[in-house]
C-alpha cells in the first residue's frame, strides 16, 4: 500500500476536493462532499478559495496537475526526523510501531495530505500567474464619468472616483471584473459564461442584465440595484446570497448582513443627463465633464441656441445626434475624445 492510498483512506476529504475541482465526483462522492462542506464554515472557505483559483486557470493546465504525494511523505519524515523510507518499503509492524510512537495516525496523514494540497494549489497558482490573461484598469476622478466597452461587448458606465479592472479577454469559463466605486453595467447575455463582479467581500453574479453597483469604501457596504434581468448578490466568505429582480436593491454590509428592498426612485440618478433651456455652450461643458471629452463650440455667437432634453442612459453619439438635429448644428468628431460644434443659426 502506497502513501497515496493511505492518505486517501485516512483523509478522504482531500481526495474529494481534488476530484471535485476536476469534475470527477461520483454520485455517492458528491453526497459525501456536500456533507463535508456543511460540517464547518472553514470547509466552505477552503473550497471557495481552491475553486476560485482553479476556475481562473485553463483546462489544459488542469490536465497536467499531478501533486507529488511521495514528495509530501518525504517532507513528513523530515519534519518528524523519521527515516526516509517510503511506507511501501517498510514492513507494516515496523512502520506502525515507529509512527504510533511519534504521532497519532490521523495527524501524520493530515499533515501529509495538507502538504499535497498545498503543493497542488501552489502549482495551480503558478500556472495562473504564468498563463493568466492581462488585466486592464480604468479609473475616474471626481466629476468624471467614462463609458467602457468590455471584450464581450458588455458596456460599463463608470462614475467618478471609481476604478474598474477587467481581463483583456474572457476566454475562461467566467467573465470576471473588479470594481471599486460605482458603475452601471449593461451585460451581454451569455448563459454559458457568467459575469462576476468582485467588490471587496461582495460578489455580484449575472448571466446578462443591466444593474447599478455602488461599492464606496467610505460607506462600508455594497449596493446593487437591478433594472433588467436577475442578479445574485453574495458573500462567498460567509456563504450568504440574495437574488434580485427589476425594481429591487440588495445591500451587503461590512459585517455580512444582506438586505433586499424596493429600489428608490433616484437610485441610479447619477447616470441621468437633463437639460432645460441650456445654451449650446452649457451643454458642451456638461458633456465634457460627463464623458471626459473635449468639445469646442465655434461659429456665430449671436445665435442663441438652447436645448431641452433628458437622457436616462446617456451615450455621447446619441446625444450629439439629437443636439445637432434640434438646432441645425454641424458636429465633427476630430479624434476619439475631441469634437467640434459649428453653430450657424438656431430654430
mmCIF file of C-alpha atoms in Angstrom:
data_model
loop_
_atom_site.group_PDB
_atom_site.id
_atom_site.type_symbol
_atom_site.label_atom_id
_atom_site.label_comp_id
_atom_site.label_asym_id
_atom_site.label_seq_id
_atom_site.Cartn_x
_atom_site.Cartn_y
_atom_site.Cartn_z
ATOM 1 C CA UNK A 1 0.000 0.000 0.000
ATOM 2 C CA UNK A 2 1.493 3.354 -1.037
ATOM 3 C CA UNK A 3 1.408 6.535 0.999
ATOM 4 C CA UNK A 4 -1.044 7.985 -1.542
ATOM 5 C CA UNK A 5 -3.502 5.204 -0.775
ATOM 6 C CA UNK A 6 -3.009 5.687 2.964
ATOM 7 C CA UNK A 7 -3.716 9.414 2.659
ATOM 8 C CA UNK A 8 -6.861 8.647 0.700
ATOM 9 C CA UNK A 9 -8.057 6.260 3.396
ATOM 10 C CA UNK A 10 -7.286 8.481 6.372
ATOM 11 C CA UNK A 11 -8.290 11.856 4.831
ATOM 12 C CA UNK A 12 -10.896 11.304 2.102
ATOM 13 C CA UNK A 13 -11.874 14.990 2.142
ATOM 14 C CA UNK A 14 -8.656 15.948 0.328
ATOM 15 C CA UNK A 15 -9.362 13.416 -2.370
ATOM 16 C CA UNK A 16 -12.913 14.728 -2.715
ATOM 17 C CA UNK A 17 -11.637 18.295 -3.114
ATOM 18 C CA UNK A 18 -9.251 17.258 -5.878
ATOM 19 C CA UNK A 19 -11.915 15.227 -7.693
ATOM 20 C CA UNK A 20 -14.491 17.996 -7.290
ATOM 21 C CA UNK A 21 -12.105 20.515 -8.830
ATOM 22 C CA UNK A 22 -11.663 18.259 -11.847
ATOM 23 C CA UNK A 23 -15.386 17.369 -12.049
ATOM 24 C CA UNK A 24 -14.794 13.674 -11.402
ATOM 25 C CA UNK A 25 -17.056 13.074 -8.371
ATOM 26 C CA UNK A 26 -19.400 10.106 -8.499
ATOM 27 C CA UNK A 27 -22.967 10.489 -7.212
ATOM 28 C CA UNK A 28 -22.010 8.972 -3.858
ATOM 29 C CA UNK A 29 -18.908 11.143 -3.586
ATOM 30 C CA UNK A 30 -20.994 14.212 -4.392
ATOM 31 C CA UNK A 31 -23.240 13.417 -1.416
ATOM 32 C CA UNK A 32 -20.203 12.924 0.831
ATOM 33 C CA UNK A 33 -18.596 16.131 -0.402
ATOM 34 C CA UNK A 34 -21.772 18.166 0.203
ATOM 35 C CA UNK A 35 -21.995 16.805 3.748
ATOM 36 C CA UNK A 36 -18.358 17.684 4.410
ATOM 37 C CA UNK A 37 -18.901 21.270 3.215
ATOM 38 C CA UNK A 38 -21.792 21.701 5.651
ATOM 39 C CA UNK A 39 -19.839 20.384 8.642
ATOM 40 C CA UNK A 40 -17.751 23.511 9.204
ATOM 41 C CA UNK A 41 -17.541 27.064 7.826
ATOM 42 C CA UNK A 42 -13.813 26.641 7.248
ATOM 43 C CA UNK A 43 -14.565 23.802 4.830
ATOM 44 C CA UNK A 44 -16.627 26.155 2.677
ATOM 45 C CA UNK A 45 -13.923 28.842 2.814
ATOM 46 C CA UNK A 46 -11.247 26.363 1.723
ATOM 47 C CA UNK A 47 -13.407 25.097 -1.116
ATOM 48 C CA UNK A 48 -14.284 28.632 -2.274
ATOM 49 C CA UNK A 49 -10.625 29.652 -2.372
ATOM 50 C CA UNK A 50 -9.476 26.490 -4.125
ATOM 51 C CA UNK A 51 -12.272 26.561 -6.713
ATOM 52 C CA UNK A 52 -11.685 30.257 -7.455
ATOM 53 C CA UNK A 53 -8.025 29.612 -8.230
ATOM 54 C CA UNK A 54 -8.938 26.524 -10.230
ATOM 55 C CA UNK A 55 -11.597 28.340 -12.282
ATOM 56 C CA UNK A 56 -9.143 31.035 -13.308
ATOM 57 C CA UNK A 57 -6.775 28.540 -14.926
ATOM 58 C CA UNK A 58 -7.269 26.819 -18.245
ATOM 59 C CA UNK A 59 -8.366 23.236 -18.857
ATOM 60 C CA UNK A 60 -5.036 22.321 -20.423
ATOM 61 C CA UNK A 61 -3.172 23.252 -17.249
ATOM 62 C CA UNK A 62 -5.541 21.148 -15.126
ATOM 63 C CA UNK A 63 -4.745 18.073 -17.202
ATOM 64 C CA UNK A 64 -1.097 18.356 -16.153
ATOM 65 C CA UNK A 65 -1.839 18.757 -12.440
ATOM 66 C CA UNK A 66 -0.421 15.742 -10.558
ATOM 67 C CA UNK A 67 0.582 16.507 -6.936
ATOM 68 C CA UNK A 68 3.605 14.529 -5.754
ATOM 69 C CA UNK A 69 2.399 12.546 -2.749
ATOM 70 C CA UNK A 70 5.763 10.789 -2.420
ATOM 71 C CA UNK A 71 7.489 14.142 -2.025
ATOM 72 C CA UNK A 72 4.938 15.089 0.609
ATOM 73 C CA UNK A 73 5.768 11.914 2.535
ATOM 74 C CA UNK A 74 9.462 12.794 2.371
ATOM 75 C CA UNK A 75 8.651 16.140 3.977
ATOM 76 C CA UNK A 76 6.654 14.434 6.717
ATOM 77 C CA UNK A 77 9.623 12.237 7.526
ATOM 78 C CA UNK A 78 11.961 15.203 7.537
ATOM 79 C CA UNK A 79 9.718 17.134 9.934
ATOM 80 C CA UNK A 80 9.429 14.136 12.267
ATOM 81 C CA UNK A 81 13.077 13.015 11.995
ATOM 82 C CA UNK A 82 11.927 9.691 10.561
ATOM 83 C CA UNK A 83 13.896 7.509 8.160
ATOM 84 C CA UNK A 84 13.084 8.490 4.584
ATOM 85 C CA UNK A 85 11.823 5.051 3.614
ATOM 86 C CA UNK A 86 8.587 5.071 1.690
ATOM 87 C CA UNK A 87 5.789 3.375 3.663
ATOM 88 C CA UNK A 88 5.512 0.774 0.927
ATOM 89 C CA UNK A 89 9.167 -0.177 1.524
ATOM 90 C CA UNK A 90 8.701 -0.733 5.274
ATOM 91 C CA UNK A 91 7.254 -3.775 6.935
ATOM 92 C CA UNK A 92 3.805 -2.990 8.339
ATOM 93 C CA UNK A 93 4.636 -3.834 12.013
ATOM 94 C CA UNK A 94 7.857 -1.824 11.839
ATOM 95 C CA UNK A 95 6.103 1.142 10.228
ATOM 96 C CA UNK A 96 3.195 1.063 12.674
ATOM 97 C CA UNK A 97 5.397 0.888 15.756
ATOM 98 C CA UNK A 98 7.624 3.687 14.554
ATOM 99 C CA UNK A 99 4.868 6.120 13.637
ATOM 100 C CA UNK A 100 2.484 5.389 16.509
ATOM 101 C CA UNK A 101 5.320 6.097 18.910
ATOM 102 C CA UNK A 102 5.737 9.559 17.441
ATOM 103 C CA UNK A 103 2.387 10.680 16.050
ATOM 104 C CA UNK A 104 -1.231 9.562 16.009
ATOM 105 C CA UNK A 105 -2.032 8.149 12.563
ATOM 106 C CA UNK A 106 -4.569 10.845 11.714
ATOM 107 C CA UNK A 107 -2.105 13.664 12.447
ATOM 108 C CA UNK A 108 0.562 12.143 10.255
ATOM 109 C CA UNK A 109 -1.681 11.740 7.256
ATOM 110 C CA UNK A 110 -3.447 15.038 7.748
ATOM 111 C CA UNK A 111 -0.043 16.686 7.614
ATOM 112 C CA UNK A 112 0.898 14.726 4.510
ATOM 113 C CA UNK A 113 -2.412 15.491 2.846
ATOM 114 C CA UNK A 114 -2.070 19.162 3.702
ATOM 115 C CA UNK A 115 1.317 19.210 2.024
ATOM 116 C CA UNK A 116 -0.123 17.511 -1.037
ATOM 117 C CA UNK A 117 -2.958 20.034 -1.275
ATOM 118 C CA UNK A 118 -0.617 22.956 -0.637
ATOM 119 C CA UNK A 119 1.697 21.726 -3.376
ATOM 120 C CA UNK A 120 -1.259 21.311 -5.702
ATOM 121 C CA UNK A 121 -2.643 24.780 -5.049
ATOM 122 C CA UNK A 122 0.831 26.261 -5.373
ATOM 123 C CA UNK A 123 1.128 24.541 -8.739
ATOM 124 C CA UNK A 124 -2.250 25.904 -9.819
ATOM 125 C CA UNK A 125 -1.260 29.362 -8.592
ATOM 126 C CA UNK A 126 1.991 29.138 -10.534
ATOM 127 C CA UNK A 127 0.112 28.235 -13.684
ATOM 128 C CA UNK A 128 -2.367 31.023 -13.086
ATOM 129 C CA UNK A 129 0.410 33.585 -12.672
ATOM 130 C CA UNK A 130 2.267 32.436 -15.746
ATOM 131 C CA UNK A 131 -0.722 31.921 -18.054
ATOM 132 C CA UNK A 132 -3.353 34.334 -16.759
ATOM 133 C CA UNK A 133 -4.722 36.920 -19.187
ATOM 134 C CA UNK A 134 -3.744 40.545 -18.928
ATOM 135 C CA UNK A 135 -5.877 42.916 -16.891
ATOM 136 C CA UNK A 136 -6.899 46.406 -17.936
ATOM 137 C CA UNK A 137 -7.607 49.117 -15.361
ATOM 138 C CA UNK A 138 -9.748 52.206 -15.894
ATOM 139 C CA UNK A 139 -10.058 54.911 -13.230
ATOM 140 C CA UNK A 140 -12.025 58.147 -12.946
ATOM 141 C CA UNK A 141 -11.566 61.285 -10.878
ATOM 142 C CA UNK A 142 -14.209 63.342 -9.115
ATOM 143 C CA UNK A 143 -16.884 64.571 -11.510
ATOM 144 C CA UNK A 144 -15.651 62.348 -14.320
ATOM 145 C CA UNK A 145 -17.558 59.519 -15.997
ATOM 146 C CA UNK A 146 -16.366 57.026 -18.561
ATOM 147 C CA UNK A 147 -18.025 54.627 -20.969
ATOM 148 C CA UNK A 148 -16.174 51.308 -21.173
ATOM 149 C CA UNK A 149 -16.775 48.520 -23.664
ATOM 150 C CA UNK A 150 -15.618 45.137 -22.401
ATOM 151 C CA UNK A 151 -14.228 42.333 -24.618
ATOM 152 C CA UNK A 152 -17.654 40.627 -24.760
ATOM 153 C CA UNK A 153 -19.366 43.893 -25.852
ATOM 154 C CA UNK A 154 -20.846 44.482 -22.402
ATOM 155 C CA UNK A 155 -20.979 48.188 -21.560
ATOM 156 C CA UNK A 156 -19.975 49.846 -18.302
ATOM 157 C CA UNK A 157 -20.623 53.435 -17.238
ATOM 158 C CA UNK A 158 -18.051 54.264 -14.566
ATOM 159 C CA UNK A 159 -18.943 57.021 -12.094
ATOM 160 C CA UNK A 160 -16.446 59.494 -10.613
ATOM 161 C CA UNK A 161 -13.767 58.389 -8.132
ATOM 162 C CA UNK A 162 -14.111 54.780 -9.268
ATOM 163 C CA UNK A 163 -11.858 52.041 -10.615
ATOM 164 C CA UNK A 164 -12.719 49.089 -12.840
ATOM 165 C CA UNK A 165 -10.357 46.193 -13.560
ATOM 166 C CA UNK A 166 -11.189 43.657 -16.244
ATOM 167 C CA UNK A 167 -9.483 40.967 -18.284
ATOM 168 C CA UNK A 168 -8.480 41.946 -21.800
ATOM 169 C CA UNK A 169 -10.186 38.757 -22.953
ATOM 170 C CA UNK A 170 -12.840 36.496 -21.457
ATOM 171 C CA UNK A 171 -11.514 33.116 -22.588
ATOM 172 C CA UNK A 172 -12.202 31.298 -19.317
ATOM 173 C CA UNK A 173 -15.470 29.863 -18.047
ATOM 174 C CA UNK A 174 -16.360 33.166 -16.367
ATOM 175 C CA UNK A 175 -16.208 36.875 -17.166
ATOM 176 C CA UNK A 176 -14.617 38.480 -14.114
ATOM 177 C CA UNK A 177 -14.177 42.159 -13.261
ATOM 178 C CA UNK A 178 -13.313 44.075 -10.089
ATOM 179 C CA UNK A 179 -14.974 47.335 -9.054
ATOM 180 C CA UNK A 180 -14.130 49.996 -6.509
ATOM 181 C CA UNK A 181 -16.598 52.867 -6.503
ATOM 182 C CA UNK A 182 -19.775 52.957 -8.588
ATOM 183 C CA UNK A 183 -20.720 51.778 -12.064
ATOM 184 C CA UNK A 184 -23.705 50.812 -14.164
ATOM 185 C CA UNK A 185 -23.387 47.529 -16.058
ATOM 186 C CA UNK A 186 -25.220 46.537 -19.214
ATOM 187 C CA UNK A 187 -24.064 42.937 -19.555
ATOM 188 C CA UNK A 188 -24.306 40.983 -22.788
ATOM 189 C CA UNK A 189 -26.223 37.761 -22.221
ATOM 190 C CA UNK A 190 -24.215 34.538 -22.239
ATOM 191 C CA UNK A 191 -25.753 31.619 -20.275
ATOM 192 C CA UNK A 192 -22.571 29.583 -20.709
ATOM 193 C CA UNK A 193 -20.287 32.197 -19.173
ATOM 194 C CA UNK A 194 -21.470 34.046 -16.020
ATOM 195 C CA UNK A 195 -20.423 37.657 -15.476
ATOM 196 C CA UNK A 196 -18.946 38.157 -11.984
ATOM 197 C CA UNK A 197 -18.097 41.433 -10.250
ATOM 198 C CA UNK A 198 -15.925 41.434 -7.137
ATOM 199 C CA UNK A 199 -16.209 44.441 -4.819
ATOM 200 C CA UNK A 200 -14.315 43.711 -1.626
ATOM 201 C CA UNK A 201 -16.030 40.728 0.016
ATOM 202 C CA UNK A 202 -19.142 41.118 -2.167
ATOM 203 C CA UNK A 203 -19.714 39.158 -5.336
ATOM 204 C CA UNK A 204 -22.350 40.042 -7.939
ATOM 205 C CA UNK A 205 -23.126 37.309 -10.463
ATOM 206 C CA UNK A 206 -25.276 37.585 -13.601
ATOM 207 C CA UNK A 207 -25.761 35.945 -16.986
ATOM 208 C CA UNK A 208 -26.961 39.009 -18.873
ATOM 209 C CA UNK A 209 -28.748 42.022 -17.418
ATOM 210 C CA UNK A 210 -28.437 45.712 -16.505
ATOM 211 C CA UNK A 211 -27.842 46.939 -12.979
ATOM 212 C CA UNK A 212 -26.026 49.505 -10.842
ATOM 213 C CA UNK A 213 -23.257 48.596 -8.373
ATOM 214 C CA UNK A 214 -22.152 51.017 -5.666
ATOM 215 C CA UNK A 215 -19.109 49.947 -3.646
ATOM 216 C CA UNK A 216 -17.638 53.013 -1.963
ATOM 217 C CA UNK A 217 -15.047 52.311 0.733
ATOM 218 C CA UNK A 218 -16.366 55.250 2.758
ATOM 219 C CA UNK A 219 -19.814 53.637 3.030
ATOM 220 C CA UNK A 220 -18.616 50.209 4.208
ATOM 221 C CA UNK A 221 -21.239 48.433 2.102
ATOM 222 C CA UNK A 222 -22.023 47.285 -1.428
ATOM 223 C CA UNK A 223 -25.371 48.155 -3.020
ATOM 224 C CA UNK A 224 -26.781 46.585 -6.196
ATOM 225 C CA UNK A 225 -29.883 47.999 -7.938
ATOM 226 C CA UNK A 226 -31.343 45.902 -10.762
ATOM 227 C CA UNK A 227 -33.020 47.347 -13.861
ATOM 228 C CA UNK A 228 -33.397 44.239 -16.012
ATOM 229 C CA UNK A 229 -32.780 40.516 -15.577
ATOM 230 C CA UNK A 230 -31.848 38.632 -12.405
ATOM 231 C CA UNK A 231 -28.790 39.284 -10.256
ATOM 232 C CA UNK A 232 -27.158 37.323 -7.443
ATOM 233 C CA UNK A 233 -25.508 39.317 -4.634
ATOM 234 C CA UNK A 234 -23.440 37.196 -2.281
ATOM 235 C CA UNK A 235 -20.503 36.950 0.072
ATOM 236 C CA UNK A 236 -18.667 33.674 -0.657
ATOM 237 C CA UNK A 237 -16.645 34.088 2.528
ATOM 238 C CA UNK A 238 -19.711 33.868 4.794
ATOM 239 C CA UNK A 239 -21.925 31.835 2.476
ATOM 240 C CA UNK A 240 -24.839 34.296 2.200
ATOM 241 C CA UNK A 241 -26.707 35.093 -1.020
ATOM 242 C CA UNK A 242 -29.762 37.040 -2.201
ATOM 243 C CA UNK A 243 -31.380 37.128 -5.647
ATOM 244 C CA UNK A 244 -32.541 40.459 -7.054
ATOM 245 C CA UNK A 245 -35.037 41.223 -9.818
ATOM 246 C CA UNK A 246 -36.003 44.519 -11.525
ATOM 247 C CA UNK A 247 -37.164 47.137 -9.049
ATOM 248 C CA UNK A 248 -35.200 45.725 -6.113
ATOM 249 C CA UNK A 249 -31.938 46.689 -4.451
ATOM 250 C CA UNK A 250 -29.662 44.455 -2.397
ATOM 251 C CA UNK A 251 -27.149 45.670 0.177
ATOM 252 C CA UNK A 252 -24.241 43.755 1.709
ATOM 253 C CA UNK A 253 -22.738 45.432 4.770
ATOM 254 C CA UNK A 254 -19.219 45.083 6.132
ATOM 255 C CA UNK A 255 -20.427 42.764 8.912
ATOM 256 C CA UNK A 256 -22.009 40.370 6.411
ATOM 257 C CA UNK A 257 -25.681 41.352 6.599
ATOM 258 C CA UNK A 258 -27.630 41.206 3.322
ATOM 259 C CA UNK A 259 -30.919 43.050 2.811
ATOM 260 C CA UNK A 260 -33.346 43.308 -0.106
ATOM 261 C CA UNK A 261 -35.673 46.298 -0.565
ATOM 262 C CA UNK A 262 -37.548 48.076 -3.342
ATOM 263 C CA UNK A 263 -35.321 50.394 -5.335
ATOM 264 C CA UNK A 264 -35.642 54.088 -4.518
ATOM 265 C CA UNK A 265 -36.749 56.287 -7.414
ATOM 266 C CA UNK A 266 -33.443 58.194 -7.533
ATOM 267 C CA UNK A 267 -31.075 55.230 -7.089
ATOM 268 C CA UNK A 268 -29.318 55.414 -10.486
ATOM 269 C CA UNK A 269 -29.885 59.165 -10.884
ATOM 270 C CA UNK A 270 -26.175 59.820 -11.370
ATOM 271 C CA UNK A 271 -26.476 58.337 -14.867
ATOM 272 C CA UNK A 272 -29.210 60.766 -15.968
ATOM 273 C CA UNK A 273 -28.347 63.826 -18.035
ATOM 274 C CA UNK A 274 -31.014 66.539 -18.114
ATOM 275 C CA UNK A 275 -31.009 69.877 -19.950
ATOM 276 C CA UNK A 276 -33.700 72.538 -19.589
ATOM 277 C CA UNK A 277 -33.230 75.524 -21.882
ATOM 278 C CA UNK A 278 -29.441 75.178 -21.680
ATOM 279 C CA UNK A 279 -27.283 77.024 -24.186
ATOM 280 C CA UNK A 280 -25.064 75.021 -26.513
ATOM 281 C CA UNK A 281 -22.016 76.202 -24.574
ATOM 282 C CA UNK A 282 -23.585 74.942 -21.335
ATOM 283 C CA UNK A 283 -24.491 71.640 -22.957
ATOM 284 C CA UNK A 284 -20.954 71.237 -24.296
ATOM 285 C CA UNK A 285 -19.446 71.916 -20.875
ATOM 286 C CA UNK A 286 -21.678 69.350 -19.171
ATOM 287 C CA UNK A 287 -20.941 66.742 -21.827
ATOM 288 C CA UNK A 288 -17.214 67.352 -21.383
ATOM 289 C CA UNK A 289 -17.460 66.655 -17.651
ATOM 290 C CA UNK A 290 -19.729 63.636 -18.030
ATOM 291 C CA UNK A 291 -17.901 61.834 -20.845
ATOM 292 C CA UNK A 292 -14.364 63.156 -20.245
ATOM 293 C CA UNK A 293 -14.051 64.574 -23.764
ATOM 294 C CA UNK A 294 -13.173 67.938 -25.306
ATOM 295 C CA UNK A 295 -15.926 69.822 -27.172
ATOM 296 C CA UNK A 296 -15.157 73.117 -28.897
ATOM 297 C CA UNK A 297 -18.078 75.351 -29.917
ATOM 298 C CA UNK A 298 -17.385 77.685 -32.846
ATOM 299 C CA UNK A 299 -19.469 79.857 -35.185
ATOM 300 C CA UNK A 300 -21.946 82.695 -34.703
ATOM 301 C CA UNK A 301 -22.028 83.746 -31.069
ATOM 302 C CA UNK A 302 -25.087 85.860 -31.813
ATOM 303 C CA UNK A 303 -27.077 82.699 -32.478
ATOM 304 C CA UNK A 304 -28.626 81.847 -29.117
ATOM 305 C CA UNK A 305 -29.156 78.105 -29.360
ATOM 306 C CA UNK A 306 -30.817 76.307 -26.476
ATOM 307 C CA UNK A 307 -31.557 72.678 -25.810
ATOM 308 C CA UNK A 308 -34.022 70.779 -23.624
ATOM 309 C CA UNK A 309 -33.901 67.037 -23.145
ATOM 310 C CA UNK A 310 -33.404 64.177 -20.692
ATOM 311 C CA UNK A 311 -31.266 61.089 -21.269
ATOM 312 C CA UNK A 312 -31.749 58.190 -18.830
ATOM 313 C CA UNK A 313 -28.834 56.160 -20.138
ATOM 314 C CA UNK A 314 -26.549 58.758 -21.715
ATOM 315 C CA UNK A 315 -24.472 57.814 -24.740
ATOM 316 C CA UNK A 316 -22.473 60.602 -26.328
ATOM 317 C CA UNK A 317 -23.071 59.737 -30.027
ATOM 318 C CA UNK A 318 -26.843 59.669 -29.497
ATOM 319 C CA UNK A 319 -26.854 62.951 -27.568
ATOM 320 C CA UNK A 320 -24.789 64.721 -30.218
ATOM 321 C CA UNK A 321 -27.079 63.420 -32.945
ATOM 322 C CA UNK A 322 -30.196 64.748 -31.176
ATOM 323 C CA UNK A 323 -28.435 68.021 -30.373
ATOM 324 C CA UNK A 324 -27.409 68.557 -33.995
ATOM 325 C CA UNK A 325 -30.867 67.783 -35.365
ATOM 326 C CA UNK A 326 -32.688 70.080 -32.943
ATOM 327 C CA UNK A 327 -30.505 73.142 -33.575
ATOM 328 C CA UNK A 328 -29.160 72.657 -37.106
ATOM 329 C CA UNK A 329 -25.628 72.269 -35.785
ATOM 330 C CA UNK A 330 -22.668 70.737 -37.567
ATOM 331 C CA UNK A 331 -20.835 68.385 -35.234
ATOM 332 C CA UNK A 332 -17.485 66.922 -36.268
ATOM 333 C CA UNK A 333 -15.542 64.201 -34.469
ATOM 334 C CA UNK A 334 -11.870 65.183 -34.614
ATOM 335 C CA UNK A 335 -10.438 62.317 -32.546
ATOM 336 C CA UNK A 336 -11.842 59.693 -30.199
ATOM 337 C CA UNK A 337 -12.113 62.344 -27.476
ATOM 338 C CA UNK A 338 -12.316 65.644 -29.360
ATOM 339 C CA UNK A 339 -15.378 67.176 -31.032
ATOM 340 C CA UNK A 340 -16.215 70.459 -32.748
ATOM 341 C CA UNK A 341 -19.687 72.031 -32.823
ATOM 342 C CA UNK A 342 -20.289 74.588 -35.581
ATOM 343 C CA UNK A 343 -23.056 76.956 -34.599
ATOM 344 C CA UNK A 344 -24.728 78.574 -37.646
ATOM 345 C CA UNK A 345 -28.300 79.557 -36.836
ATOM 346 C CA UNK A 346 -30.903 78.168 -34.480
ATOM 347 C CA UNK A 347 -34.554 77.304 -34.941
#
